[in-house]
Amino acid sequence: MISVENLSKYYGEHQVLSSLSFKIERGEVVALLGPNGVGKSTLLKILSGYLLPSSGSLFIDGLNLATHSLQVRRRLGYLPETVAFYPEMSVTEYLCYRAALKKVQSRRILEKVIDVLDLCGLRAVEKKLIGTLSRGYRQRLGLADALVNEPDLLLLDEPTLGLDPKQQKEIHTLVKTLRKRHTCLISTHLLEEATLLAHRFLILNKGKIYAFGSLEKLQADFLLPGASLEKIFTQITEQEESDSFS
Amino acid sequence: MITIWHLFKREMTSYFYTSLGVSLLMLVSLLTGFNFYTSVSLLNHGPSGISIVEAFFNNFFLSVALLLLTPLLTMRLLAQEYRTGTIEALLTAPLSDFQIILAKFLGAFLFFMLLWVPSLFYFIFFWPSAHQVAAAGYGAYFGAYGMLLLEGAFYIAVGLMASTMTSHELIAATFSFCFLLFFFFGRRFIHWLPSRSSLSLFPEGLFFPVETMKNFSRGLIDTRSIVFYLTMTFLFLFLSLSIFQLRKWRQ
């Protein structure tokens, strides 16, 4: 589904991502982990087509993002870390607009919008102006926007950021429902969330892939049988810190 | 095409969602109303060789109003999307850069056209109330409104380019205002050029807003001016597209 080859990204002189190569199969849920500022959001922005990589290539469903950008963007749904909306539009109006932009057939737009309103629990606020919505509802709206074109690939950047535990739980339940139908790449700094939702874990550190695999594979690779993801992650980051210190 | 329509519709309606659109409509109605009143008052003083259409369109007041209004109309086109972050949603949707730029331009241009609709009624009601025609022929109406739209398209393309360059609406408005001001007073600069300079040979009546409007509002339609304004509009749309793409590359 996703194939990334030698992907690098520079912001000016500063290298954010360094020669990343990995593959994600169809139907998989992969959690993107790593300390703050390690390039998780940058990677998702590149995959979504918002940012261009400095070098390397990226294929989604066999299509090169550089040469078939429009076709690739039709197949994906993206929830950015900070979702921005038009506050003067109502929830339904916004989703209809987004569905039209994402080239959902005109006669199916309303049906699709009703589907995502139900799926994301937005029925209660469907006629409200976006500017009046709470943080939790805005996050759901961002998710509904990502889903309205029935994408094959979902890119979720910190989907529970700033939500209270109840809202987090609701989003977790929603993502669990979605993972049956979509390939998902979820960026998170919450390890419990990652364990709960993902099949495999891609751990980034200093712009490079530090580890990639299922929990069992990570336990085997780092000689920590039966360890939790949190323990493995702590060990990796501590080891990396001591390596760079020495 | 359908995608451009949806983007255009959103752009067009966004003027009515905010106070900016309504304020501009009110302001233009007030300005044109005042301009029409002063034009009629001027012609009331005695016989004159000019028609009411010419007096209305061919005055400094209307040109300055255009200069001030179009930067306000265009300042938020892309600068606001950059500032609020909604540009991310636009750029991750399956839309080409050309579609985004064209829809933004068309949305602003249609709203610009709407701004001048009330002025049509002044001329419609002039004949029954004054028992005089507002212009000698239809050519003057077509010429004056045609030139207004051509000038408007060019000014909007400049404003769109300015809005593409920055994330701050006020900077975009200031930039486009300064650029248009420079163009507006271009005739003065040409007089300063050495007489042998190729620029000084430009027939000024063809390009500069006040001079072209003077001819067009008399019904003297010169295709060279039309070609000039259309070319400038396309040039600035192309520049807007290039800057938009450059910003993407530089991110």
Coordinates of N, CA and C in Angstrom, one line a residue, chain A residues 9-11 45 48-53 69-71 73-74 76 78 80-82 84-86 88-90 93-94 96-98 100-103 106 109 145 149, chain B residues 2-4 6-11 13-14 17-18 76 80-82 84-97 99-100 104 245 248-251:
Chain A
K9 N 14.1 14.8 4.0 CA 13.4 16.1 4.0 C 14.3 17.1 4.8
Y10 N 14.6 18.2 4.1 CA 15.4 19.3 4.8 C 14.5 20.5 4.9
Y11 N 14.6 21.2 6.0 CA 14.0 22.5 6.2 C 15.2 23.5 6.1
K45 N 2.8 14.7 6.5 CA 2.6 15.8 5.6 C 3.1 15.5 4.2
S48 N 0.8 12.9 2.7 CA -0.5 13.5 2.3 C -0.4 14.3 1.0
G49 N 0.9 14.6 0.6 CA 1.1 15.5 -0.6 C 1.1 16.9 -0.2
Y50 N 1.0 17.3 1.0 CA 1.1 18.7 1.4 C 2.5 19.2 1.3
L51 N 3.5 18.4 1.8 CA 4.9 18.8 1.6 C 5.6 17.9 0.6
L52 N 6.6 18.5 -0.1 CA 7.3 17.7 -1.0 C 8.6 17.2 -0.4
P53 N 9.0 16.0 -0.7 CA 10.2 15.5 -0.1 C 11.4 16.2 -0.7
S69 N 0.3 12.8 -8.4 CA -0.2 13.4 -7.1 C -1.7 13.4 -6.9
L70 N -2.4 13.8 -8.0 CA -3.9 13.9 -7.9 C -4.5 12.6 -7.6
Q71 N -4.1 11.5 -8.4 CA -4.7 10.2 -8.2 C -4.4 9.7 -6.8
R73 N -3.8 11.5 -4.1 CA -4.6 12.3 -3.1 C -6.1 11.9 -3.1
R74 N -6.5 11.3 -4.2 CA -7.9 10.9 -4.2 C -8.1 9.6 -3.3
L76 N -6.5 9.0 -0.4 CA -6.2 9.1 1.0 C -7.0 10.2 1.8
Y78 N -6.7 12.5 5.3 CA -5.6 13.0 6.2 C -6.2 13.9 7.3
P80 N -4.8 16.3 9.9 CA -3.6 17.0 10.4 C -3.6 17.2 11.9
E81 N -2.4 17.5 12.4 CA -2.3 17.6 13.9 C -3.2 18.8 14.4
T82 N -3.1 19.9 13.7 CA -3.9 21.0 14.0 C -4.9 21.2 12.8
A84 N -7.7 22.9 10.7 CA -8.2 24.2 10.4 C -9.5 24.1 9.6
F85 N -10.5 24.8 10.0 CA -11.8 24.8 9.2 C -12.2 26.2 8.9
Y86 N -13.3 26.3 8.1 CA -13.9 27.6 7.9 C -15.0 27.8 8.9
E88 N -17.2 29.8 9.6 CA -18.6 30.3 9.2 C -19.4 29.3 8.6
M89 N -18.9 28.1 8.3 CA -19.7 27.1 7.6 C -20.3 26.1 8.6
S90 N -21.4 25.5 8.3 CA -22.0 24.5 9.2 C -21.3 23.2 8.9
E93 N -22.5 21.5 5.7 CA -22.1 22.3 4.6 C -20.6 22.0 4.3
Y94 N -19.8 22.0 5.3 CA -18.4 21.8 5.2 C -18.1 20.4 4.6
C96 N -20.0 18.5 2.9 CA -20.5 18.4 1.5 C -19.4 19.1 0.5
Y97 N -18.9 20.2 1.0 CA -17.9 21.0 0.2 C -16.7 20.1 0.1
R98 N -16.2 19.5 1.2 CA -15.0 18.7 1.1 C -15.2 17.5 0.2
A100 N -17.2 17.2 -2.3 CA -17.1 17.7 -3.7 C -15.7 17.9 -4.1
L101 N -14.9 18.5 -3.3 CA -13.5 18.8 -3.7 C -12.7 17.4 -3.8
K102 N -13.2 16.4 -3.0 CA -12.5 15.2 -3.1 C -13.1 14.3 -4.2
K103 N -13.9 14.9 -5.1 CA -14.4 14.2 -6.2 C -15.3 13.1 -5.9
S106 N -21.5 13.6 -7.4 CA -22.5 14.6 -6.9 C -23.7 13.9 -6.2
I109 N -22.9 12.5 -2.7 CA -22.3 13.3 -1.7 C -23.1 13.3 -0.4
D145 N -14.0 14.5 7.8 CA -13.4 15.1 6.6 C -12.5 14.1 5.9
N149 N -14.4 10.7 1.6 CA -14.2 10.1 0.2 C -13.9 8.7 0.3
Chain B
I2 N -16.1 20.7 -12.5 CA -17.1 20.7 -11.4 C -16.3 21.1 -10.1
T3 N -15.1 20.7 -10.0 CA -14.3 21.1 -8.8 C -14.1 22.6 -8.7
I4 N -13.8 23.1 -9.9 CA -13.6 24.6 -9.9 C -14.9 25.3 -9.5
H6 N -17.2 24.2 -7.4 CA -17.4 24.1 -6.0 C -16.4 25.1 -5.3
L7 N -15.2 25.1 -5.7 CA -14.2 26.1 -5.1 C -14.7 27.5 -5.3
F8 N -15.2 27.8 -6.5 CA -15.6 29.1 -6.9 C -16.9 29.5 -6.0
K9 N -17.8 28.5 -5.9 CA -19.0 28.8 -5.1 C -18.6 29.1 -3.7
R10 N -17.7 28.4 -3.1 CA -17.3 28.6 -1.7 C -16.6 30.0 -1.6
E11 N -15.8 30.4 -2.6 CA -15.1 31.6 -2.6 C -16.1 32.8 -2.7
T13 N -19.4 32.7 -1.9 CA -20.3 32.8 -0.8 C -19.5 33.3 0.5
S14 N -18.2 33.1 0.5 CA -17.4 33.5 1.7 C -17.5 35.0 1.9
Y17 N -20.5 35.5 4.0 CA -20.4 35.0 5.4 C -19.8 36.0 6.3
T18 N -18.9 36.8 5.8 CA -18.2 37.8 6.6 C -18.7 39.2 6.4
R76 N -7.7 38.7 1.2 CA -7.9 37.4 1.9 C -7.9 36.2 1.1
Q80 N -5.4 34.5 3.7 CA -6.2 34.0 4.9 C -6.1 32.4 5.0
E81 N -6.1 31.8 3.9 CA -5.9 30.3 3.9 C -4.6 29.9 4.5
Y82 N -3.5 30.7 4.2 CA -2.2 30.4 4.7 C -2.2 30.7 6.2
T84 N -4.7 30.9 8.5 CA -5.6 30.1 9.3 C -5.2 28.6 9.2
G85 N -4.5 28.2 8.2 CA -4.0 26.8 8.1 C -5.0 26.0 7.2
T86 N -6.1 26.6 6.7 CA -7.0 25.9 5.8 C -6.3 25.5 4.5
I87 N -5.2 26.1 4.2 CA -4.5 25.8 2.9 C -4.1 24.3 2.9
E88 N -3.8 23.7 4.1 CA -3.4 22.3 4.2 C -4.5 21.4 3.7
A89 N -5.8 21.8 4.1 CA -6.9 21.0 3.6 C -7.1 21.1 2.1
L90 N -6.8 22.3 1.6 CA -6.9 22.5 0.1 C -5.9 21.8 -0.7
L91 N -4.6 21.8 -0.1 CA -3.5 21.2 -0.8 C -3.5 19.7 -0.7
T92 N -4.2 19.1 0.3 CA -4.2 17.7 0.4 C -5.4 17.1 -0.3
A93 N -6.3 17.9 -0.8 CA -7.5 17.5 -1.6 C -7.0 17.3 -3.1
P94 N -7.6 16.4 -3.8 CA -7.1 16.1 -5.2 C -7.5 17.3 -6.2
L95 N -6.8 18.4 -5.9 CA -7.0 19.6 -6.7 C -5.7 20.1 -7.3
S96 N -5.8 20.6 -8.5 CA -4.5 21.1 -9.1 C -4.3 22.5 -8.7
D97 N -3.1 23.0 -8.7 CA -2.8 24.4 -8.3 C -3.6 25.4 -9.2
Q99 N -6.5 24.9 -10.7 CA -7.9 25.0 -10.3 C -8.1 25.9 -9.1
I100 N -7.2 25.8 -8.1 CA -7.3 26.7 -6.9 C -7.2 28.1 -7.3
K104 N -10.2 31.0 -7.2 CA -10.1 32.2 -6.4 C -10.3 33.4 -7.2
Q245 N 3.1 27.8 -6.5 CA 3.8 26.6 -6.6 C 5.2 26.7 -6.0
K248 N 5.0 26.1 -2.3 CA 4.9 24.7 -2.0 C 6.3 24.1 -2.0
W249 N 7.0 24.4 -3.0 CA 8.4 23.8 -3.2 C 9.3 24.2 -2.0
R250 N 9.1 25.5 -1.6 CA 10.0 26.0 -0.5 C 9.6 25.5 0.9
Q251 N 8.5 24.9 1.1 CA 8.1 24.5 2.4 C 8.9 23.4 2.9

